[in-house]
Amino acid sequence: MDFEKAYDSVDLKYLDTVMQKMNFPTLWRKWMSECVGMATTSMLVNGCPTDPMERGLRQGDPLSPILFLLAVEGFNVLILSLLEAGLFPGYCVGCDTDLCLSHLHLADDTLIIGEKSWSNVRSMQVVLMIFEQVSGLKVNFHKSMLTGVNVSDSWLHEAAMVLNYCVGAFAFVYLGLPIGGDPQRLGFLRPILNIIISRLSN
């Protein structure tokens, strides 16, 4: 799932409320509000300045990833609430572990992991609608993909139509890393993984 740039669309009152709930000091919240909501920027086009943009950060601003993580904290809370209520089963790793993956965030990319079920699709649809209304942060549907593992193509296409996503292929690239590639090519990692697992079990 690909979100729009947080500083272009996020509701500033929502952002301030999130920072308040996370116990950010008043001065920090004021700085963030001024950086995002009060800064003006204009560009030179053929030597003439354009009308100033009333809000936003410059491209490459180091505050951008921090701002995104603050903005999607509401989405994180919604997903965790669904997990606690048993309304969105994630993917459990291993047989004897309680580790359950449901979502990962980095930059403006979000990876949502769950079991194949229509209840999961409907839950995700509702969560995205609620989050968009509360935060103002929207999903780039033309950049978002629904990918299935051991899922029939017909079901995958129907679910993608419901969510208004594109149908993705498996394997795919996430943050520059191949996901679901040939496991034989990763054989050199097995000794390292065995060491890690043995140390964790001890």
N, C-alpha and C. Protein backbone atom coordinates (compact mmCIF):
# COMPACT_ATOMS: atom_id res chain seq x y z
N MET A 1 0.85 -1.18 0.00
CA MET A 1 0.00 0.00 0.00
C MET A 1 0.89 1.23 0.00
N ASP A 2 0.57 2.18 -0.87
CA ASP A 2 1.36 3.39 -1.00
C ASP A 2 0.52 4.58 -0.57
N PHE A 3 0.99 5.31 0.45
CA PHE A 3 0.29 6.51 0.92
C PHE A 3 0.79 7.73 0.17
N GLU A 4 -0.09 8.74 0.08
CA GLU A 4 0.35 10.03 -0.42
C GLU A 4 1.35 10.63 0.57
N LYS A 5 2.10 11.62 0.10
CA LYS A 5 3.04 12.29 0.98
C LYS A 5 2.28 12.92 2.14
N ALA A 6 2.70 12.60 3.35
CA ALA A 6 1.96 13.00 4.54
C ALA A 6 1.84 14.51 4.66
N TYR A 7 2.90 15.23 4.33
CA TYR A 7 2.87 16.67 4.54
C TYR A 7 2.02 17.40 3.51
N ASP A 8 1.59 16.69 2.44
CA ASP A 8 0.74 17.33 1.44
C ASP A 8 -0.74 17.26 1.81
N SER A 9 -1.13 16.27 2.61
CA SER A 9 -2.57 16.07 2.80
C SER A 9 -2.99 15.84 4.25
N VAL A 10 -2.05 15.56 5.15
CA VAL A 10 -2.44 15.19 6.50
C VAL A 10 -3.07 16.38 7.22
N ASP A 11 -4.10 16.09 8.02
CA ASP A 11 -4.77 17.12 8.81
C ASP A 11 -3.86 17.50 9.98
N LEU A 12 -3.57 18.79 10.12
CA LEU A 12 -2.62 19.24 11.13
C LEU A 12 -3.17 19.08 12.54
N LYS A 13 -4.49 19.21 12.72
CA LYS A 13 -5.07 18.98 14.05
C LYS A 13 -4.93 17.52 14.45
N TYR A 14 -5.11 16.62 13.48
CA TYR A 14 -4.92 15.19 13.74
C TYR A 14 -3.48 14.92 14.14
N LEU A 15 -2.52 15.50 13.40
CA LEU A 15 -1.11 15.30 13.69
C LEU A 15 -0.77 15.81 15.10
N ASP A 16 -1.30 16.96 15.47
CA ASP A 16 -1.03 17.51 16.79
C ASP A 16 -1.63 16.61 17.88
N THR A 17 -2.82 16.05 17.62
CA THR A 17 -3.46 15.16 18.59
C THR A 17 -2.63 13.89 18.78
N VAL A 18 -2.10 13.34 17.67
CA VAL A 18 -1.26 12.14 17.77
C VAL A 18 -0.02 12.43 18.62
N MET A 19 0.63 13.57 18.36
CA MET A 19 1.83 13.91 19.13
C MET A 19 1.49 14.14 20.61
N GLN A 20 0.31 14.71 20.86
CA GLN A 20 -0.11 14.94 22.25
C GLN A 20 -0.33 13.61 22.96
N LYS A 21 -0.99 12.64 22.26
CA LYS A 21 -1.24 11.32 22.85
C LYS A 21 0.06 10.56 23.09
N MET A 22 1.10 10.87 22.28
CA MET A 22 2.39 10.20 22.43
C MET A 22 3.31 10.96 23.38
N ASN A 23 2.74 11.95 24.08
CA ASN A 23 3.46 12.71 25.12
C ASN A 23 4.63 13.53 24.58
N PHE A 24 4.48 14.04 23.35
CA PHE A 24 5.47 14.98 22.85
C PHE A 24 5.32 16.30 23.60
N PRO A 25 6.42 16.97 23.92
CA PRO A 25 6.30 18.25 24.63
C PRO A 25 5.65 19.32 23.76
N THR A 26 5.09 20.32 24.41
CA THR A 26 4.36 21.38 23.71
C THR A 26 5.27 22.11 22.72
N LEU A 27 6.51 22.35 23.09
CA LEU A 27 7.43 23.07 22.21
C LEU A 27 7.70 22.30 20.93
N TRP A 28 7.88 20.98 21.03
CA TRP A 28 8.09 20.14 19.85
C TRP A 28 6.87 20.19 18.93
N ARG A 29 5.68 20.10 19.51
CA ARG A 29 4.46 20.14 18.71
C ARG A 29 4.34 21.48 18.00
N LYS A 30 4.74 22.54 18.66
CA LYS A 30 4.70 23.87 18.05
C LYS A 30 5.68 23.95 16.88
N TRP A 31 6.88 23.40 17.06
CA TRP A 31 7.86 23.39 15.98
C TRP A 31 7.33 22.64 14.75
N MET A 32 6.76 21.46 14.99
CA MET A 32 6.23 20.66 13.88
C MET A 32 5.12 21.39 13.15
N SER A 33 4.24 22.03 13.92
CA SER A 33 3.14 22.78 13.31
C SER A 33 3.66 23.92 12.45
N GLU A 34 4.70 24.61 12.94
CA GLU A 34 5.25 25.72 12.17
C GLU A 34 5.99 25.24 10.93
N CYS A 35 6.71 24.12 11.05
CA CYS A 35 7.44 23.59 9.90
C CYS A 35 6.50 23.14 8.79
N VAL A 36 5.40 22.52 9.16
CA VAL A 36 4.50 21.94 8.17
C VAL A 36 3.41 22.91 7.75
N GLY A 37 2.84 23.63 8.71
CA GLY A 37 1.66 24.43 8.42
C GLY A 37 1.90 25.89 8.11
N MET A 38 3.03 26.44 8.57
CA MET A 38 3.24 27.88 8.40
C MET A 38 4.36 28.22 7.43
N ALA A 39 5.18 27.25 7.07
CA ALA A 39 6.27 27.53 6.14
C ALA A 39 5.72 27.77 4.74
N THR A 40 6.29 28.73 4.04
CA THR A 40 5.89 29.00 2.67
C THR A 40 7.09 28.78 1.76
N THR A 41 6.82 28.26 0.58
CA THR A 41 7.86 27.97 -0.39
C THR A 41 7.39 28.42 -1.76
N SER A 42 8.28 29.00 -2.53
CA SER A 42 7.95 29.34 -3.91
C SER A 42 9.11 28.90 -4.80
N MET A 43 8.82 28.68 -6.07
CA MET A 43 9.84 28.23 -7.02
C MET A 43 10.00 29.28 -8.11
N LEU A 44 11.17 29.28 -8.72
CA LEU A 44 11.43 30.16 -9.85
C LEU A 44 11.15 29.39 -11.14
N VAL A 45 10.24 29.91 -11.95
CA VAL A 45 9.93 29.33 -13.25
C VAL A 45 10.25 30.38 -14.30
N ASN A 46 11.24 30.10 -15.12
CA ASN A 46 11.71 31.07 -16.12
C ASN A 46 12.07 32.40 -15.48
N GLY A 47 12.65 32.32 -14.30
CA GLY A 47 13.10 33.53 -13.61
C GLY A 47 12.04 34.26 -12.82
N CYS A 48 10.80 33.78 -12.85
CA CYS A 48 9.71 34.44 -12.13
C CYS A 48 9.24 33.55 -10.97
N PRO A 49 9.09 34.10 -9.77
CA PRO A 49 8.63 33.28 -8.64
C PRO A 49 7.16 32.93 -8.78
N THR A 50 6.83 31.68 -8.41
CA THR A 50 5.43 31.24 -8.43
C THR A 50 4.74 31.71 -7.15
N ASP A 51 3.42 31.50 -7.11
CA ASP A 51 2.68 31.80 -5.88
C ASP A 51 3.20 30.90 -4.77
N PRO A 52 3.35 31.44 -3.55
CA PRO A 52 3.89 30.61 -2.46
C PRO A 52 2.95 29.48 -2.08
N MET A 53 3.54 28.31 -1.79
CA MET A 53 2.78 27.18 -1.26
C MET A 53 2.65 27.39 0.24
N GLU A 54 1.45 27.24 0.73
CA GLU A 54 1.17 27.60 2.12
C GLU A 54 1.60 26.54 3.12
N ARG A 55 1.78 25.30 2.69
CA ARG A 55 2.14 24.25 3.63
C ARG A 55 2.97 23.20 2.91
N GLY A 56 3.63 22.38 3.70
CA GLY A 56 4.41 21.30 3.13
C GLY A 56 5.88 21.44 3.44
N LEU A 57 6.63 20.38 3.15
CA LEU A 57 8.07 20.35 3.35
C LEU A 57 8.74 20.22 1.99
N ARG A 58 9.96 20.67 1.92
CA ARG A 58 10.70 20.51 0.69
C ARG A 58 11.06 19.05 0.47
N GLN A 59 11.21 18.69 -0.81
CA GLN A 59 11.57 17.31 -1.13
C GLN A 59 12.94 16.98 -0.52
N GLY A 60 13.02 15.84 0.13
CA GLY A 60 14.26 15.43 0.77
C GLY A 60 14.44 15.97 2.17
N ASP A 61 13.45 16.66 2.70
CA ASP A 61 13.55 17.20 4.05
C ASP A 61 13.67 16.05 5.05
N PRO A 62 14.63 16.11 5.99
CA PRO A 62 14.79 15.01 6.96
C PRO A 62 13.59 14.83 7.89
N LEU A 63 12.71 15.84 7.97
CA LEU A 63 11.50 15.68 8.80
C LEU A 63 10.45 14.81 8.13
N SER A 64 10.57 14.61 6.82
CA SER A 64 9.53 13.91 6.08
C SER A 64 9.25 12.50 6.60
N PRO A 65 10.27 11.61 6.78
CA PRO A 65 9.97 10.27 7.30
C PRO A 65 9.43 10.28 8.73
N ILE A 66 9.90 11.23 9.55
CA ILE A 66 9.39 11.33 10.92
C ILE A 66 7.91 11.71 10.89
N LEU A 67 7.59 12.68 10.04
CA LEU A 67 6.21 13.12 9.93
C LEU A 67 5.29 12.00 9.46
N PHE A 68 5.78 11.20 8.50
CA PHE A 68 4.96 10.10 8.01
C PHE A 68 4.69 9.08 9.12
N LEU A 69 5.72 8.73 9.88
CA LEU A 69 5.54 7.75 10.95
C LEU A 69 4.57 8.26 12.01
N LEU A 70 4.61 9.56 12.30
CA LEU A 70 3.64 10.13 13.23
C LEU A 70 2.22 10.06 12.65
N ALA A 71 2.11 10.34 11.36
CA ALA A 71 0.79 10.35 10.73
C ALA A 71 0.17 8.96 10.68
N VAL A 72 0.98 7.93 10.40
CA VAL A 72 0.42 6.58 10.28
C VAL A 72 0.30 5.88 11.63
N GLU A 73 0.65 6.55 12.72
CA GLU A 73 0.47 5.94 14.03
C GLU A 73 -1.01 5.63 14.28
N GLY A 74 -1.90 6.48 13.76
CA GLY A 74 -3.34 6.21 13.88
C GLY A 74 -3.72 4.93 13.15
N PHE A 75 -3.13 4.70 11.97
CA PHE A 75 -3.38 3.46 11.23
C PHE A 75 -2.87 2.26 12.02
N ASN A 76 -1.69 2.41 12.64
CA ASN A 76 -1.13 1.35 13.47
C ASN A 76 -2.08 1.00 14.62
N VAL A 77 -2.65 2.01 15.27
CA VAL A 77 -3.58 1.79 16.38
C VAL A 77 -4.84 1.06 15.89
N LEU A 78 -5.34 1.45 14.72
CA LEU A 78 -6.54 0.80 14.17
C LEU A 78 -6.28 -0.68 13.88
N ILE A 79 -5.12 -0.98 13.27
CA ILE A 79 -4.79 -2.37 12.95
C ILE A 79 -4.64 -3.20 14.23
N LEU A 80 -3.96 -2.64 15.22
CA LEU A 80 -3.78 -3.36 16.48
C LEU A 80 -5.12 -3.61 17.17
N SER A 81 -6.04 -2.66 17.05
CA SER A 81 -7.39 -2.86 17.62
C SER A 81 -8.11 -4.00 16.93
N LEU A 82 -7.96 -4.09 15.59
CA LEU A 82 -8.57 -5.19 14.86
C LEU A 82 -7.97 -6.53 15.28
N LEU A 83 -6.65 -6.55 15.47
CA LEU A 83 -5.99 -7.79 15.88
C LEU A 83 -6.48 -8.25 17.25
N GLU A 84 -6.59 -7.31 18.20
CA GLU A 84 -7.04 -7.65 19.54
C GLU A 84 -8.48 -8.15 19.54
N ALA A 85 -9.30 -7.59 18.63
CA ALA A 85 -10.70 -8.01 18.55
C ALA A 85 -10.89 -9.27 17.71
N GLY A 86 -9.81 -9.76 17.09
CA GLY A 86 -9.91 -10.94 16.25
C GLY A 86 -10.58 -10.70 14.92
N LEU A 87 -10.59 -9.43 14.46
CA LEU A 87 -11.26 -9.09 13.21
C LEU A 87 -10.33 -9.06 12.01
N PHE A 88 -9.03 -9.17 12.26
CA PHE A 88 -8.05 -9.18 11.16
C PHE A 88 -6.91 -10.12 11.53
N PRO A 89 -7.06 -11.43 11.24
CA PRO A 89 -5.96 -12.36 11.53
C PRO A 89 -4.76 -12.06 10.65
N GLY A 90 -3.61 -11.82 11.27
CA GLY A 90 -2.38 -11.63 10.52
C GLY A 90 -1.79 -12.97 10.13
N TYR A 91 -0.49 -12.98 9.86
CA TYR A 91 0.19 -14.22 9.48
C TYR A 91 1.14 -14.62 10.60
N CYS A 92 0.88 -15.78 11.21
CA CYS A 92 1.70 -16.26 12.32
C CYS A 92 2.94 -16.98 11.78
N VAL A 93 4.09 -16.65 12.35
CA VAL A 93 5.37 -17.20 11.91
C VAL A 93 5.74 -18.39 12.79
N GLY A 94 5.96 -19.55 12.18
CA GLY A 94 6.36 -20.73 12.93
C GLY A 94 5.18 -21.40 13.61
N CYS A 95 5.44 -22.55 14.21
CA CYS A 95 4.39 -23.33 14.87
C CYS A 95 4.33 -23.07 16.37
N ASP A 96 5.47 -22.86 17.00
CA ASP A 96 5.52 -22.74 18.46
C ASP A 96 5.82 -21.30 18.89
N THR A 97 5.33 -20.35 18.15
CA THR A 97 5.62 -18.95 18.49
C THR A 97 4.36 -18.12 18.38
N ASP A 98 4.32 -17.05 19.16
CA ASP A 98 3.19 -16.14 19.11
C ASP A 98 3.45 -14.95 18.20
N LEU A 99 4.57 -14.99 17.44
CA LEU A 99 4.89 -13.89 16.54
C LEU A 99 3.90 -13.87 15.39
N CYS A 100 3.16 -12.77 15.28
CA CYS A 100 2.15 -12.64 14.23
C CYS A 100 2.37 -11.33 13.50
N LEU A 101 2.60 -11.40 12.20
CA LEU A 101 2.84 -10.21 11.38
C LEU A 101 1.53 -9.72 10.80
N SER A 102 1.29 -8.42 10.90
CA SER A 102 0.09 -7.85 10.31
C SER A 102 0.41 -6.67 9.40
N HIS A 103 1.44 -5.87 9.75
CA HIS A 103 1.79 -4.72 8.91
C HIS A 103 3.20 -4.24 9.22
N LEU A 104 3.82 -3.64 8.20
CA LEU A 104 5.15 -3.06 8.31
C LEU A 104 5.12 -1.68 7.66
N HIS A 105 5.78 -0.70 8.29
CA HIS A 105 5.85 0.65 7.75
C HIS A 105 7.30 1.04 7.50
N LEU A 106 7.56 1.68 6.39
CA LEU A 106 8.83 2.34 6.16
C LEU A 106 8.64 3.37 5.06
N ALA A 107 9.10 4.59 5.35
CA ALA A 107 8.89 5.72 4.43
C ALA A 107 7.40 5.83 4.14
N ASP A 108 6.99 5.92 2.86
CA ASP A 108 5.56 6.03 2.58
C ASP A 108 4.99 4.70 2.07
N ASP A 109 5.71 3.62 2.32
CA ASP A 109 5.26 2.28 1.92
C ASP A 109 4.79 1.50 3.13
N THR A 110 3.66 0.85 2.97
CA THR A 110 3.10 0.02 4.04
C THR A 110 2.80 -1.36 3.47
N LEU A 111 3.27 -2.38 4.15
CA LEU A 111 3.02 -3.76 3.75
C LEU A 111 2.05 -4.37 4.76
N ILE A 112 0.87 -4.79 4.30
CA ILE A 112 -0.15 -5.39 5.16
C ILE A 112 -0.17 -6.89 4.87
N ILE A 113 -0.09 -7.69 5.93
CA ILE A 113 0.02 -9.14 5.80
C ILE A 113 -1.16 -9.77 6.54
N GLY A 114 -1.92 -10.61 5.86
CA GLY A 114 -3.06 -11.25 6.50
C GLY A 114 -3.49 -12.50 5.78
N GLU A 115 -4.38 -13.23 6.42
CA GLU A 115 -4.93 -14.45 5.84
C GLU A 115 -5.91 -14.11 4.72
N LYS A 116 -6.06 -15.08 3.82
CA LYS A 116 -7.01 -14.90 2.72
C LYS A 116 -8.43 -15.12 3.25
N SER A 117 -9.21 -14.02 3.30
CA SER A 117 -10.62 -14.13 3.71
C SER A 117 -11.32 -12.84 3.32
N TRP A 118 -12.61 -12.96 3.03
CA TRP A 118 -13.37 -11.76 2.69
C TRP A 118 -13.55 -10.86 3.90
N SER A 119 -13.55 -11.43 5.09
CA SER A 119 -13.66 -10.60 6.29
C SER A 119 -12.42 -9.71 6.43
N ASN A 120 -11.24 -10.24 6.09
CA ASN A 120 -10.02 -9.43 6.12
C ASN A 120 -10.07 -8.30 5.10
N VAL A 121 -10.58 -8.61 3.91
CA VAL A 121 -10.69 -7.58 2.86
C VAL A 121 -11.64 -6.48 3.31
N ARG A 122 -12.80 -6.87 3.87
CA ARG A 122 -13.77 -5.85 4.33
C ARG A 122 -13.23 -5.05 5.50
N SER A 123 -12.53 -5.72 6.42
CA SER A 123 -11.95 -5.02 7.56
C SER A 123 -10.94 -3.98 7.08
N MET A 124 -10.09 -4.36 6.12
CA MET A 124 -9.09 -3.43 5.61
C MET A 124 -9.75 -2.26 4.88
N GLN A 125 -10.82 -2.53 4.16
CA GLN A 125 -11.54 -1.47 3.46
C GLN A 125 -12.10 -0.45 4.45
N VAL A 126 -12.70 -0.95 5.54
CA VAL A 126 -13.27 -0.06 6.55
C VAL A 126 -12.18 0.74 7.26
N VAL A 127 -11.06 0.07 7.61
CA VAL A 127 -9.97 0.76 8.30
C VAL A 127 -9.41 1.88 7.43
N LEU A 128 -9.22 1.62 6.15
CA LEU A 128 -8.68 2.65 5.26
C LEU A 128 -9.62 3.83 5.14
N MET A 129 -10.94 3.56 5.08
CA MET A 129 -11.92 4.66 5.00
C MET A 129 -11.90 5.50 6.28
N ILE A 130 -11.88 4.83 7.44
CA ILE A 130 -11.86 5.55 8.71
C ILE A 130 -10.58 6.38 8.84
N PHE A 131 -9.45 5.75 8.52
CA PHE A 131 -8.17 6.44 8.66
C PHE A 131 -8.09 7.66 7.73
N GLU A 132 -8.59 7.52 6.52
CA GLU A 132 -8.57 8.65 5.59
C GLU A 132 -9.43 9.80 6.09
N GLN A 133 -10.61 9.48 6.65
CA GLN A 133 -11.50 10.54 7.15
C GLN A 133 -10.90 11.23 8.37
N VAL A 134 -10.23 10.48 9.23
CA VAL A 134 -9.69 11.05 10.47
C VAL A 134 -8.42 11.85 10.20
N SER A 135 -7.52 11.30 9.38
CA SER A 135 -6.19 11.89 9.23
C SER A 135 -6.03 12.77 8.00
N GLY A 136 -6.85 12.54 6.98
CA GLY A 136 -6.66 13.25 5.72
C GLY A 136 -5.63 12.60 4.82
N LEU A 137 -4.94 11.58 5.32
CA LEU A 137 -3.91 10.89 4.54
C LEU A 137 -4.58 9.87 3.62
N LYS A 138 -4.31 9.98 2.33
CA LYS A 138 -4.99 9.15 1.35
C LYS A 138 -4.05 8.10 0.77
N VAL A 139 -4.65 7.05 0.21
CA VAL A 139 -3.90 5.96 -0.39
C VAL A 139 -3.79 6.20 -1.89
N ASN A 140 -2.59 6.01 -2.43
CA ASN A 140 -2.41 6.02 -3.88
C ASN A 140 -2.81 4.64 -4.42
N PHE A 141 -4.06 4.51 -4.84
CA PHE A 141 -4.54 3.19 -5.26
C PHE A 141 -3.83 2.70 -6.52
N HIS A 142 -3.45 3.65 -7.41
CA HIS A 142 -2.79 3.22 -8.65
C HIS A 142 -1.37 2.72 -8.41
N LYS A 143 -0.82 2.98 -7.21
CA LYS A 143 0.51 2.47 -6.86
C LYS A 143 0.44 1.31 -5.86
N SER A 144 -0.75 0.97 -5.39
CA SER A 144 -0.90 -0.09 -4.39
C SER A 144 -1.24 -1.41 -5.07
N MET A 145 -0.77 -2.52 -4.50
CA MET A 145 -0.96 -3.83 -5.10
C MET A 145 -1.48 -4.82 -4.07
N LEU A 146 -2.28 -5.76 -4.54
CA LEU A 146 -2.73 -6.89 -3.72
C LEU A 146 -2.09 -8.14 -4.31
N THR A 147 -1.30 -8.81 -3.49
CA THR A 147 -0.56 -9.99 -3.94
C THR A 147 -0.94 -11.18 -3.08
N GLY A 148 -1.12 -12.33 -3.68
CA GLY A 148 -1.51 -13.53 -2.95
C GLY A 148 -0.50 -14.64 -3.07
N VAL A 149 -0.40 -15.44 -2.02
CA VAL A 149 0.45 -16.63 -2.02
C VAL A 149 -0.48 -17.83 -1.88
N ASN A 150 -0.45 -18.73 -2.84
CA ASN A 150 -1.36 -19.88 -2.89
C ASN A 150 -2.82 -19.44 -2.88
N VAL A 151 -3.10 -18.39 -3.63
CA VAL A 151 -4.46 -17.84 -3.75
C VAL A 151 -4.84 -17.88 -5.22
N SER A 152 -6.07 -18.29 -5.50
CA SER A 152 -6.50 -18.39 -6.90
C SER A 152 -6.58 -17.00 -7.53
N ASP A 153 -6.30 -16.94 -8.83
CA ASP A 153 -6.31 -15.66 -9.54
C ASP A 153 -7.69 -15.02 -9.52
N SER A 154 -8.75 -15.82 -9.61
CA SER A 154 -10.11 -15.26 -9.64
C SER A 154 -10.43 -14.54 -8.33
N TRP A 155 -10.10 -15.19 -7.20
CA TRP A 155 -10.35 -14.55 -5.89
C TRP A 155 -9.51 -13.30 -5.74
N LEU A 156 -8.25 -13.36 -6.17
CA LEU A 156 -7.35 -12.22 -6.04
C LEU A 156 -7.86 -11.03 -6.84
N HIS A 157 -8.34 -11.27 -8.05
CA HIS A 157 -8.87 -10.18 -8.88
C HIS A 157 -10.14 -9.58 -8.27
N GLU A 158 -11.01 -10.44 -7.72
CA GLU A 158 -12.23 -9.91 -7.08
C GLU A 158 -11.89 -9.06 -5.87
N ALA A 159 -10.95 -9.52 -5.03
CA ALA A 159 -10.55 -8.76 -3.85
C ALA A 159 -9.88 -7.45 -4.24
N ALA A 160 -9.07 -7.47 -5.31
CA ALA A 160 -8.40 -6.25 -5.77
C ALA A 160 -9.42 -5.24 -6.28
N MET A 161 -10.50 -5.72 -6.92
CA MET A 161 -11.54 -4.81 -7.38
C MET A 161 -12.26 -4.17 -6.21
N VAL A 162 -12.50 -4.93 -5.14
CA VAL A 162 -13.17 -4.38 -3.96
C VAL A 162 -12.32 -3.28 -3.33
N LEU A 163 -11.01 -3.52 -3.21
CA LEU A 163 -10.11 -2.55 -2.59
C LEU A 163 -9.65 -1.46 -3.55
N ASN A 164 -9.95 -1.64 -4.86
CA ASN A 164 -9.52 -0.70 -5.89
C ASN A 164 -7.99 -0.70 -6.03
N TYR A 165 -7.38 -1.87 -5.83
CA TYR A 165 -5.93 -2.03 -5.97
C TYR A 165 -5.62 -2.69 -7.30
N CYS A 166 -4.34 -2.64 -7.68
CA CYS A 166 -3.85 -3.43 -8.80
C CYS A 166 -3.51 -4.83 -8.29
N VAL A 167 -3.52 -5.78 -9.19
CA VAL A 167 -3.12 -7.14 -8.83
C VAL A 167 -1.62 -7.27 -9.03
N GLY A 168 -0.92 -7.63 -7.97
CA GLY A 168 0.52 -7.77 -8.03
C GLY A 168 0.94 -9.20 -8.26
N ALA A 169 2.15 -9.36 -8.73
CA ALA A 169 2.69 -10.70 -8.97
C ALA A 169 3.63 -11.08 -7.83
N PHE A 170 3.75 -12.35 -7.60
CA PHE A 170 4.66 -12.88 -6.58
C PHE A 170 5.75 -13.65 -7.31
N ALA A 171 6.99 -13.32 -7.25
CA ALA A 171 7.67 -12.45 -6.30
C ALA A 171 7.60 -10.97 -6.73
N PHE A 172 7.86 -10.08 -5.72
CA PHE A 172 7.87 -8.65 -5.98
C PHE A 172 9.00 -8.02 -5.18
N VAL A 173 9.23 -6.74 -5.44
CA VAL A 173 10.30 -6.02 -4.77
C VAL A 173 9.69 -5.05 -3.77
N TYR A 174 10.14 -5.12 -2.51
CA TYR A 174 9.68 -4.21 -1.46
C TYR A 174 10.90 -3.55 -0.85
N LEU A 175 10.97 -2.22 -0.96
CA LEU A 175 12.09 -1.44 -0.43
C LEU A 175 13.42 -1.93 -1.01
N GLY A 176 13.39 -2.32 -2.28
CA GLY A 176 14.61 -2.74 -2.95
C GLY A 176 15.00 -4.18 -2.72
N LEU A 177 14.23 -4.91 -1.90
CA LEU A 177 14.54 -6.31 -1.61
C LEU A 177 13.54 -7.23 -2.30
N PRO A 178 14.00 -8.31 -2.91
CA PRO A 178 13.07 -9.26 -3.54
C PRO A 178 12.32 -10.06 -2.49
N ILE A 179 11.01 -10.06 -2.57
CA ILE A 179 10.15 -10.82 -1.67
C ILE A 179 9.57 -11.99 -2.44
N GLY A 180 9.83 -13.20 -1.93
CA GLY A 180 9.28 -14.39 -2.57
C GLY A 180 10.09 -14.87 -3.74
N GLY A 181 11.39 -14.61 -3.73
CA GLY A 181 12.25 -15.08 -4.81
C GLY A 181 12.54 -16.57 -4.69
N ASP A 182 13.44 -17.02 -5.49
CA ASP A 182 13.82 -18.43 -5.50
C ASP A 182 14.52 -18.77 -4.18
N PRO A 183 13.96 -19.67 -3.35
CA PRO A 183 14.59 -19.98 -2.06
C PRO A 183 15.97 -20.62 -2.21
N GLN A 184 16.25 -21.25 -3.36
CA GLN A 184 17.56 -21.88 -3.56
C GLN A 184 18.67 -20.83 -3.60
N ARG A 185 18.32 -19.61 -4.07
CA ARG A 185 19.32 -18.55 -4.16
C ARG A 185 19.69 -18.01 -2.79
N LEU A 186 18.85 -18.28 -1.77
CA LEU A 186 19.12 -17.78 -0.42
C LEU A 186 19.72 -18.86 0.48
N GLY A 187 20.23 -19.92 -0.12
CA GLY A 187 20.77 -21.01 0.68
C GLY A 187 21.93 -20.60 1.56
N PHE A 188 22.70 -19.60 1.12
CA PHE A 188 23.86 -19.17 1.91
C PHE A 188 23.44 -18.53 3.23
N LEU A 189 22.15 -18.14 3.36
CA LEU A 189 21.69 -17.51 4.60
C LEU A 189 21.29 -18.52 5.66
N ARG A 190 21.11 -19.78 5.29
CA ARG A 190 20.60 -20.76 6.24
C ARG A 190 21.50 -20.94 7.45
N PRO A 191 22.83 -21.04 7.30
CA PRO A 191 23.68 -21.17 8.50
C PRO A 191 23.55 -19.97 9.44
N ILE A 192 23.44 -18.78 8.86
CA ILE A 192 23.28 -17.58 9.67
C ILE A 192 21.96 -17.60 10.42
N LEU A 193 20.88 -17.98 9.71
CA LEU A 193 19.56 -18.04 10.34
C LEU A 193 19.54 -19.09 11.45
N ASN A 194 20.21 -20.23 11.24
CA ASN A 194 20.26 -21.27 12.27
C ASN A 194 20.95 -20.77 13.53
N ILE A 195 22.02 -19.98 13.36
CA ILE A 195 22.73 -19.42 14.51
C ILE A 195 21.83 -18.46 15.27
N ILE A 196 21.13 -17.60 14.52
CA ILE A 196 20.24 -16.63 15.15
C ILE A 196 19.13 -17.33 15.92
N ILE A 197 18.53 -18.36 15.30
CA ILE A 197 17.43 -19.08 15.95
C ILE A 197 17.91 -19.80 17.20
N SER A 198 19.11 -20.40 17.13
CA SER A 198 19.63 -21.12 18.31
C SER A 198 19.91 -20.15 19.45
N ARG A 199 20.41 -18.96 19.15
CA ARG A 199 20.69 -17.99 20.20
C ARG A 199 19.41 -17.41 20.80
N LEU A 200 18.40 -17.25 19.95
CA LEU A 200 17.11 -16.75 20.47
C LEU A 200 16.45 -17.77 21.36
N SER A 201 16.59 -19.04 21.00
CA SER A 201 15.96 -20.10 21.81
C SER A 201 16.65 -20.26 23.16
N ASN A 202 17.94 -19.90 23.23
CA ASN A 202 18.66 -19.98 24.50
C ASN A 202 18.37 -18.74 25.34
